[in-house]
C-alpha positions as a Python dict, from the first residue, in 0.01 Angstrom:
ca = {
    (1, 'X'): (0, 0, 0),
    (2, 'X'): (52, -73, -371),
    (3, 'X'): (-51, 177, -639),
    (4, 'X'): (-307, -77, -763),
    (5, 'X'): (-479, -102, -424),
    (6, 'X'): (-471, 276, -380),
    (7, 'X'): (-656, 310, -711),
    (8, 'X'): (-909, 44, -615),
    (9, 'X'): (-993, 210, -285),
    (10, 'X'): (-1022, 553, -444),
    (11, 'X'): (-1240, 419, -727),
    (12, 'X'): (-996, 554, -986),
    (13, 'X'): (-1058, 284, -1248),
    (14, 'X'): (-1360, 222, -1469),
    (15, 'X'): (-1598, -51, -1360),
    (16, 'X'): (-1559, -271, -1665),
    (17, 'X'): (-1389, -606, -1713),
    (18, 'X'): (-1118, -445, -1925),
    (19, 'X'): (-1074, -171, -1667),
    (20, 'X'): (-1025, -423, -1389),
    (21, 'X'): (-776, -624, -1594),
    (22, 'X'): (-587, -304, -1677),
    (23, 'X'): (-535, -247, -1304),
    (24, 'X'): (-338, -571, -1272),
    (25, 'X'): (-157, -561, -1607),
    (26, 'X'): (184, -508, -1446),
    (27, 'X'): (150, -758, -1161),
    (28, 'X'): (356, -1072, -1221),
    (29, 'X'): (471, -969, -1569),
    (30, 'X'): (749, -1210, -1671),
    (31, 'X'): (1029, -1029, -1852),
    (32, 'X'): (1207, -1354, -1934),
    (33, 'X'): (923, -1572, -2066),
    (34, 'X'): (680, -1301, -2163),
    (35, 'X'): (325, -1304, -2032),
    (36, 'X'): (271, -1357, -1660),
    (37, 'X'): (412, -1584, -1392),
    (38, 'X'): (189, -1578, -1084),
    (39, 'X'): (241, -1901, -888),
    (40, 'X'): (44, -1951, -568),
    (41, 'X'): (194, -1772, -263),
    (42, 'X'): (422, -1562, -486),
    (43, 'X'): (431, -1188, -427),
    (44, 'X'): (234, -1141, -750),
    (45, 'X'): (-41, -1386, -655),
    (46, 'X'): (-67, -1241, -304),
    (47, 'X'): (-100, -889, -445),
    (48, 'X'): (-375, -1010, -678),
    (49, 'X'): (-559, -1160, -382),
    (50, 'X'): (-540, -823, -204),
    (51, 'X'): (-668, -657, -522),
    (52, 'X'): (-969, -889, -532),
    (53, 'X'): (-1047, -842, -163),
    (54, 'X'): (-1032, -463, -204),
    (55, 'X'): (-1270, -472, -502),
    (56, 'X'): (-1511, -716, -336),
    (57, 'X'): (-1515, -506, -18),
    (58, 'X'): (-1574, -191, -222),
    (59, 'X'): (-1886, -360, -363),
    (60, 'X'): (-2018, -432, -15),
    (61, 'X'): (-1951, -806, -25),
    (62, 'X'): (-1878, -997, 296),
    (63, 'X'): (-1524, -1128, 242),
    (64, 'X'): (-1325, -1394, 423),
    (65, 'X'): (-1062, -1656, 339),
    (66, 'X'): (-1160, -2012, 428),
    (67, 'X'): (-944, -2284, 580),
    (68, 'X'): (-826, -2403, 236),
    (69, 'X'): (-712, -2057, 126),
    (70, 'X'): (-1019, -1996, -95),
    (71, 'X'): (-1139, -1635, -82),
    (72, 'X'): (-1518, -1614, -48),
    (73, 'X'): (-1702, -1286, -111),
    (74, 'X'): (-2070, -1315, -11),
    (75, 'X'): (-2365, -1108, -132),
    (76, 'X'): (-2626, -1232, 113),
    (77, 'X'): (-2969, -1312, -23),
    (78, 'X'): (-3301, -1238, 139),
    (79, 'X'): (-3342, -1612, 199),
    (80, 'X'): (-3026, -1621, 414),
    (81, 'X'): (-3049, -1638, 789),
    (82, 'X'): (-2922, -1368, 1019),
    (83, 'X'): (-2594, -1552, 1063),
    (84, 'X'): (-2485, -1460, 711),
    (85, 'X'): (-2234, -1678, 533),
    (86, 'X'): (-2146, -2011, 691),
    (87, 'X'): (-1785, -1901, 690),
    (88, 'X'): (-1845, -1594, 905),
    (89, 'X'): (-1968, -1785, 1210),
    (90, 'X'): (-1722, -2063, 1139),
    (91, 'X'): (-1420, -1835, 1145),
    (92, 'X'): (-1538, -1687, 1472),
    (93, 'X'): (-1556, -2035, 1622),
    (94, 'X'): (-1231, -2148, 1463),
    (95, 'X'): (-1398, -2431, 1271),
    (96, 'X'): (-1527, -2360, 917),
    (97, 'X'): (-1723, -2686, 915),
    (98, 'X'): (-1908, -2607, 1236),
    (99, 'X'): (-2157, -2355, 1095),
    (100, 'X'): (-2505, -2469, 1003),
    (101, 'X'): (-2536, -2398, 629),
    (102, 'X'): (-2914, -2426, 642),
    (103, 'X'): (-2928, -2131, 881),
    (104, 'X'): (-2705, -1934, 642),
    (105, 'X'): (-2902, -1989, 323),
    (106, 'X'): (-3164, -2264, 327),
    (107, 'X'): (-3221, -2236, -49),
    (108, 'X'): (-2854, -2279, -131),
    (109, 'X'): (-2611, -2007, -241),
    (110, 'X'): (-2494, -1968, -600),
    (111, 'X'): (-2116, -1982, -643),
    (112, 'X'): (-1914, -1814, -919),
    (113, 'X'): (-1551, -1702, -963),
    (114, 'X'): (-1224, -1851, -1086),
    (115, 'X'): (-852, -1824, -1002),
    (116, 'X'): (-569, -1569, -1010),
    (117, 'X'): (-257, -1788, -1030),
    (118, 'X'): (-97, -1867, -1367),
    (119, 'X'): (126, -2109, -1549),
    (120, 'X'): (483, -1985, -1608),
    (121, 'X'): (465, -1722, -1882),
    (122, 'X'): (87, -1751, -1909),
    (123, 'X'): (-163, -1516, -2064),
    (124, 'X'): (-348, -1225, -1908),
    (125, 'X'): (-695, -1383, -1920),
    (126, 'X'): (-669, -1741, -1791),
    (127, 'X'): (-823, -1706, -1445),
    (128, 'X'): (-836, -1327, -1398),
    (129, 'X'): (-1100, -1288, -1672),
    (130, 'X'): (-1339, -1504, -1468),
    (131, 'X'): (-1264, -1319, -1146),
    (132, 'X'): (-1301, -974, -1302),
    (133, 'X'): (-1618, -1081, -1486),
    (134, 'X'): (-1771, -1204, -1160),
    (135, 'X'): (-1714, -865, -996),
    (136, 'X'): (-1859, -679, -1295),
    (137, 'X'): (-2154, -920, -1303),
    (138, 'X'): (-2230, -812, -945),
    (139, 'X'): (-2226, -450, -1068),
    (140, 'X'): (-2469, -537, -1348),
    (141, 'X'): (-2705, -711, -1107),
    (142, 'X'): (-2704, -417, -867),
    (143, 'X'): (-2765, -167, -1148),
    (144, 'X'): (-3064, -377, -1253),
    (145, 'X'): (-3202, -343, -901),
    (146, 'X'): (-3187, -716, -837),
    (147, 'X'): (-3209, -823, -474),
    (148, 'X'): (-3096, -1186, -454),
    (149, 'X'): (-3308, -1444, -279),
    (150, 'X'): (-3026, -1697, -284),
    (151, 'X'): (-2689, -1565, -169),
    (152, 'X'): (-2422, -1511, -434),
    (153, 'X'): (-2063, -1608, -356),
    (154, 'X'): (-1770, -1491, -568),
    (155, 'X'): (-1471, -1718, -499),
    (156, 'X'): (-1100, -1713, -583),
    (157, 'X'): (-949, -2062, -583),
    (158, 'X'): (-574, -2102, -512),
    (159, 'X'): (-324, -2310, -713),
    (160, 'X'): (-567, -2389, -996),
    (161, 'X'): (-283, -2426, -1247),
    (162, 'X'): (-66, -2645, -1026),
    (163, 'X'): (240, -2457, -1149),
    (164, 'X'): (410, -2449, -810),
    (165, 'X'): (318, -2779, -644),
    (166, 'X'): (233, -2998, -943),
    (167, 'X'): (-133, -3069, -864),
    (168, 'X'): (-390, -2865, -1054),
    (169, 'X'): (-701, -2724, -882),
    (170, 'X'): (-546, -2784, -541),
    (171, 'X'): (-784, -2550, -355),
    (172, 'X'): (-1099, -2708, -497),
    (173, 'X'): (-951, -3057, -452),
    (174, 'X'): (-896, -2988, -81),
    (175, 'X'): (-1243, -2836, -47),
    (176, 'X'): (-1411, -3136, -209),
    (177, 'X'): (-1192, -3412, -67),
    (178, 'X'): (-1043, -3500, -406),
    (179, 'X'): (-697, -3495, -247),
    (180, 'X'): (-582, -3615, 94),
    (181, 'X'): (-471, -3310, 299),
    (182, 'X'): (-169, -3505, 425),
    (183, 'X'): (-50, -3556, 66),
    (184, 'X'): (-127, -3193, -23),
    (185, 'X'): (67, -3055, 272),
    (186, 'X'): (373, -3262, 175),
    (187, 'X'): (386, -3140, -186),
    (188, 'X'): (712, -2957, -258),
    (189, 'X'): (800, -2680, -500),
    (190, 'X'): (1128, -2660, -690),
    (191, 'X'): (1290, -2484, -392),
    (192, 'X'): (1202, -2769, -156),
    (193, 'X'): (935, -2571, 30),
    (194, 'X'): (625, -2773, 114),
    (195, 'X'): (273, -2652, 52),
    (196, 'X'): (210, -2681, 426),
    (197, 'X'): (510, -2466, 517),
    (198, 'X'): (414, -2190, 273),
    (199, 'X'): (51, -2203, 376),
    (200, 'X'): (152, -2153, 738),
    (201, 'X'): (381, -1861, 646),
    (202, 'X'): (85, -1698, 473),
    (203, 'X'): (-153, -1715, 765),
    (204, 'X'): (-329, -2046, 700),
    (205, 'X'): (-351, -2332, 947),
    (206, 'X'): (-249, -2662, 781),
    (207, 'X'): (-435, -2852, 1053),
    (208, 'X'): (-764, -2722, 913),
    (209, 'X'): (-711, -2813, 545),
    (210, 'X'): (-966, -3052, 397),
    (211, 'X'): (-1330, -3108, 309),
    (212, 'X'): (-1561, -2825, 412),
    (213, 'X'): (-1902, -2994, 413),
    (214, 'X'): (-2063, -2690, 572),
    (215, 'X'): (-1977, -2469, 277),
    (216, 'X'): (-2047, -2733, 13),
    (217, 'X'): (-2387, -2809, 164),
    (218, 'X'): (-2473, -2439, 159),
    (219, 'X'): (-2409, -2406, -218),
    (220, 'X'): (-2671, -2504, -476),
    (221, 'X'): (-2463, -2455, -795),
    (222, 'X'): (-2136, -2321, -936),
    (223, 'X'): (-2097, -2129, -1264),
    (224, 'X'): (-1739, -2053, -1370),
    (225, 'X'): (-1655, -1812, -1653),
    (226, 'X'): (-1325, -1864, -1834),
    (227, 'X'): (-1149, -1750, -2147),
    (228, 'X'): (-1185, -2015, -2417),
    (229, 'X'): (-876, -2228, -2463),
    (230, 'X'): (-924, -2321, -2827),
    (231, 'X'): (-1088, -2205, -3150),
    (232, 'X'): (-1450, -2315, -3109),
    (233, 'X'): (-1604, -1969, -3074),
    (234, 'X'): (-1393, -1792, -3336),
    (235, 'X'): (-1493, -2056, -3590),
    (236, 'X'): (-1860, -2024, -3489),
    (237, 'X'): (-1849, -1642, -3478),
    (238, 'X'): (-1998, -1624, -3129),
    (239, 'X'): (-1870, -1430, -2825),
    (240, 'X'): (-1982, -1669, -2548),
    (241, 'X'): (-2034, -2045, -2519),
    (242, 'X'): (-2174, -2282, -2258),
    (243, 'X'): (-1955, -2572, -2147),
    (244, 'X'): (-2069, -2929, -2194),
    (245, 'X'): (-1778, -3135, -2060),
    (246, 'X'): (-1408, -3145, -1973),
    (247, 'X'): (-1181, -3408, -2125),
    (248, 'X'): (-1022, -3652, -1884),
    (249, 'X'): (-663, -3557, -1816),
    (250, 'X'): (-375, -3618, -1582),
    (251, 'X'): (-12, -3546, -1500),
    (252, 'X'): (263, -3802, -1467),
    (253, 'X'): (634, -3776, -1389),
    (254, 'X'): (880, -3994, -1579),
    (255, 'X'): (1214, -4025, -1397),
    (256, 'X'): (1499, -4159, -1609),
    (257, 'X'): (1812, -4268, -1420),
    (258, 'X'): (2151, -4290, -1582),
    (259, 'X'): (2511, -4233, -1476),
    (260, 'X'): (2641, -3887, -1399),
    (261, 'X'): (2988, -3818, -1531),
    (262, 'X'): (3232, -3563, -1673),
    (263, 'X'): (3137, -3422, -2013),
    (264, 'X'): (3500, -3397, -2125),
    (265, 'X'): (3645, -3724, -2010),
    (266, 'X'): (3367, -3973, -2082),
    (267, 'X'): (3373, -4128, -2428),
    (268, 'X'): (3042, -4142, -2613),
    (269, 'X'): (3037, -4522, -2611),
    (270, 'X'): (3087, -4525, -2234),
    (271, 'X'): (2789, -4307, -2152),
    (272, 'X'): (2457, -4389, -1984),
    (273, 'X'): (2302, -4052, -2059),
    (274, 'X'): (1943, -4000, -1938),
    (275, 'X'): (1914, -3685, -2148),
    (276, 'X'): (1949, -3892, -2465),
    (277, 'X'): (1695, -4142, -2333),
    (278, 'X'): (1458, -3859, -2245),
    (279, 'X'): (1483, -3719, -2597),
    (280, 'X'): (1380, -4054, -2742),
    (281, 'X'): (1097, -4088, -2490),
    (282, 'X'): (961, -3743, -2579),
    (283, 'X'): (948, -3838, -2945),
    (284, 'X'): (765, -4157, -2850),
    (285, 'X'): (510, -3953, -2652),
    (286, 'X'): (431, -3755, -2966),
    (287, 'X'): (409, -4063, -3188),
    (288, 'X'): (188, -4257, -2946),
    (289, 'X'): (-53, -3966, -2909),
    (290, 'X'): (-72, -3920, -3286),
    (291, 'X'): (-176, -4282, -3325),
    (292, 'X'): (-491, -4220, -3115),
    (293, 'X'): (-753, -3985, -3265),
    (294, 'X'): (-845, -3690, -3038),
    (295, 'X'): (-556, -3764, -2797),
    (296, 'X'): (-329, -3490, -2667),
    (297, 'X'): (2, -3568, -2498),
    (298, 'X'): (258, -3308, -2395),
    (299, 'X'): (595, -3290, -2228),
    (300, 'X'): (613, -2935, -2099),
    (301, 'X'): (879, -2958, -1832),
    (302, 'X'): (1222, -3127, -1823),
    (303, 'X'): (1458, -3107, -1525),
    (304, 'X'): (1806, -3262, -1549),
    (305, 'X'): (2001, -3346, -1233),
    (306, 'X'): (2241, -3190, -1150),
    (307, 'X'): (2191, -2960, -1450),
    (308, 'X'): (2547, -2844, -1527),
    (309, 'X'): (2657, -2754, -1878),
    (310, 'X'): (2971, -2969, -1856),
    (311, 'X'): (2807, -3255, -1667),
    (312, 'X'): (2640, -3570, -1798),
    (313, 'X'): (2317, -3584, -1599),
    (314, 'X'): (2256, -3865, -1351),
    (315, 'X'): (1877, -3828, -1373),
    (316, 'X'): (1618, -3649, -1580),
    (317, 'X'): (1262, -3584, -1465),
    (318, 'X'): (1010, -3534, -1743),
    (319, 'X'): (653, -3422, -1674),
    (320, 'X'): (381, -3562, -1895),
    (321, 'X'): (27, -3436, -1961),
    (322, 'X'): (-217, -3673, -2138),
    (323, 'X'): (-582, -3602, -2235),
    (324, 'X'): (-854, -3785, -2424),
    (325, 'X'): (-1239, -3783, -2418),
    (326, 'X'): (-1239, -4152, -2319),
    (327, 'X'): (-1069, -4222, -1985),
    (328, 'X'): (-992, -4581, -2086),
    (329, 'X'): (-803, -4453, -2388),
    (330, 'X'): (-615, -4207, -2168),
    (331, 'X'): (-508, -4496, -1943),
    (332, 'X'): (-405, -4705, -2245),
    (333, 'X'): (-194, -4420, -2383),
    (334, 'X'): (-17, -4374, -2051),
    (335, 'X'): (63, -4745, -2035),
    (336, 'X'): (206, -4737, -2388),
    (337, 'X'): (421, -4441, -2289),
    (338, 'X'): (534, -4623, -1976),
    (339, 'X'): (642, -4923, -2181),
    (340, 'X'): (820, -4706, -2437),
    (341, 'X'): (1001, -4514, -2162),
    (342, 'X'): (1128, -4835, -2001),
    (343, 'X'): (1240, -4986, -2332),
    (344, 'X'): (1404, -4677, -2480),
    (345, 'X'): (1580, -4594, -2155),
    (346, 'X'): (1716, -4948, -2131),
    (347, 'X'): (1856, -4916, -2482),
    (348, 'X'): (2058, -4619, -2356),
    (349, 'X'): (2178, -4805, -2046),
    (350, 'X'): (1929, -4625, -1823),
    (351, 'X'): (1618, -4711, -1622),
    (352, 'X'): (1282, -4536, -1612),
    (353, 'X'): (981, -4516, -1386),
    (354, 'X'): (646, -4340, -1437),
    (355, 'X'): (450, -4202, -1140),
    (356, 'X'): (102, -4051, -1150),
    (357, 'X'): (82, -3710, -986),
    (358, 'X'): (-283, -3630, -1056),
    (359, 'X'): (-573, -3749, -1268),
    (360, 'X'): (-918, -3604, -1339),
    (361, 'X'): (-1173, -3821, -1515),
    (362, 'X'): (-1385, -3685, -1799),
    (363, 'X'): (-1652, -3457, -1652),
    (364, 'X'): (-1994, -3393, -1804),
    (365, 'X'): (-2141, -3078, -1653),
    (366, 'X'): (-2481, -3101, -1487),
    (367, 'X'): (-2737, -3137, -1768),
    (368, 'X'): (-3031, -2956, -1600),
    (369, 'X'): (-2806, -2663, -1507),
    (370, 'X'): (-2653, -2654, -1856),
    (371, 'X'): (-3001, -2654, -2009),
    (372, 'X'): (-3106, -2373, -1777),
    (373, 'X'): (-2810, -2165, -1895),
    (374, 'X'): (-2906, -2243, -2255),
    (375, 'X'): (-3256, -2106, -2195),
    (376, 'X'): (-3110, -1784, -2057),
    (377, 'X'): (-2849, -1762, -2337),
    (378, 'X'): (-3026, -1914, -2641),
    (379, 'X'): (-2762, -1788, -2889),
    (380, 'X'): (-2469, -1946, -2703),
    (381, 'X'): (-2330, -2267, -2857),
    (382, 'X'): (-2248, -2562, -2632),
    (383, 'X'): (-1884, -2672, -2645),
    (384, 'X'): (-1657, -2913, -2462),
    (385, 'X'): (-1304, -2827, -2352),
    (386, 'X'): (-974, -3004, -2316),
    (387, 'X'): (-868, -2783, -2025),
    (388, 'X'): (-922, -2861, -1659),
    (389, 'X'): (-1103, -2622, -1422),
    (390, 'X'): (-1220, -2596, -1062),
    (391, 'X'): (-1574, -2644, -1193),
    (392, 'X'): (-1469, -2987, -1313),
    (393, 'X'): (-1339, -3084, -970),
    (394, 'X'): (-1647, -2957, -787),
    (395, 'X'): (-1881, -3130, -1036),
    (396, 'X'): (-1870, -3442, -819),
    (397, 'X'): (-2008, -3245, -522),
    (398, 'X'): (-2266, -3005, -669),
    (399, 'X'): (-2417, -2899, -1004),
    (400, 'X'): (-2159, -2702, -1202),
    (401, 'X'): (-2154, -2520, -1534),
    (402, 'X'): (-1911, -2309, -1736),
    (403, 'X'): (-1921, -2012, -1972),
    (404, 'X'): (-1640, -1955, -2222),
    (405, 'X'): (-1547, -1617, -2373),
    (406, 'X'): (-1411, -1609, -2728),
    (407, 'X'): (-1034, -1615, -2773),
    (408, 'X'): (-956, -1503, -3130),
    (409, 'X'): (-601, -1635, -3112),
    (410, 'X'): (-719, -1983, -3010),
    (411, 'X'): (-403, -1987, -2794),
    (412, 'X'): (-388, -2025, -2416),
    (413, 'X'): (-120, -2079, -2150),
    (414, 'X'): (86, -1835, -2357),
    (415, 'X'): (131, -1457, -2389),
    (416, 'X'): (-69, -1480, -2715),
    (417, 'X'): (-386, -1568, -2524),
    (418, 'X'): (-643, -1295, -2587),
    (419, 'X'): (-1001, -1172, -2560),
    (420, 'X'): (-1144, -868, -2737),
    (421, 'X'): (-1272, -592, -2507),
    (422, 'X'): (-1625, -624, -2643),
    (423, 'X'): (-1626, -1001, -2589),
    (424, 'X'): (-1497, -964, -2233),
    (425, 'X'): (-1782, -725, -2154),
    (426, 'X'): (-2032, -954, -2330),
    (427, 'X'): (-1911, -1240, -2112),
    (428, 'X'): (-1978, -1042, -1793),
    (429, 'X'): (-2328, -954, -1917),
    (430, 'X'): (-2395, -1321, -1999),
    (431, 'X'): (-2272, -1423, -1654),
    (432, 'X'): (-2496, -1159, -1494),
    (433, 'X'): (-2794, -1289, -1695),
    (434, 'X'): (-2728, -1643, -1576),
    (435, 'X'): (-2674, -1541, -1214),
    (436, 'X'): (-2988, -1327, -1216),
    (437, 'X'): (-3186, -1638, -1310),
    (438, 'X'): (-3016, -1857, -1049),
    (439, 'X'): (-3033, -1625, -745),
    (440, 'X'): (-3396, -1526, -796),
}
């Protein structure tokens, strides 16, 4: 048993958001990059999942892991049937979709939570802040003497960042049917391990991955709290905001093929170097994005093959992220980048291809739910975000909303990501206020 879990089970840490985050401050710390590296199915991410289960159990929540690897911690409402959560009966029968959600909670449960995985070298708050805040929100509700009518479910979604298998929000995509399970199972990490293989090694049954209509039908709404990934709140001098929309965004892989050769024996004029072509393409990505107001385009990962210091690469894979409020503009930008990649690579004696790995259209959160949050939190501004979230994926299946907690650095996906202690606690109180209204 880890020291962290020993402390959880003994109740050694304070029941505050900052106290919970302090418990996990050493888990997945990246000494090379700084910050945290917690990819799905890593020892760090698995330890964090145990940490969450221990805390949810300590709070008397009914915890299980569904067929897609999503942890669900249920606080059953008085309107729920004797069967409890739909997952409990389903796991007993071996089929999570077989339970009758109406018998579990005819009024529809309220879902909250976030994720625990991270990007490489990410910050301490992206994901864990929402999970910790959900647990503390349960504490606030219980201290207020609230007995929920609708059940409350705190969830932890796996592979939200897509840092290991390249597809963001993989757990919520599987749950909602936004990705074909066959494609998901075949996704490979940099070591050549498939998502299906690793899922099986970690106790999941790949045969059961996919849409869980029983659970989705049993949920009435989803509210996700997240650290803000920008400067909206610091500029407005507010601790908490309500989300309005998520910019459309996607990931593409550009593969540039050249000719591998010896670095010492190949004259410069005889080279077909994909690294040089990739450098020109990356500059073009920046220039194309700059020519479109409000566009964001990023190359954040470059992998040369074979990757030797004294070897001219034979291929370079470049991963591209493009975002814009208008999905048609996003598509136009990607096509311009595709054309530039083909042309610039050809000028270096190379070839290029662009393949889409994932795309999420612009999402406007449910207006009635957003307005309901605004009535509960009248001082909270309403902001959009350029970052993707599980709430954005599930928005096609049920009403979703988001709360953002101020990040004074304005920086995310980096060790500099931050939230003041007072703002973190204010976020949990705001979440509790919202949930109190929704589960009544």
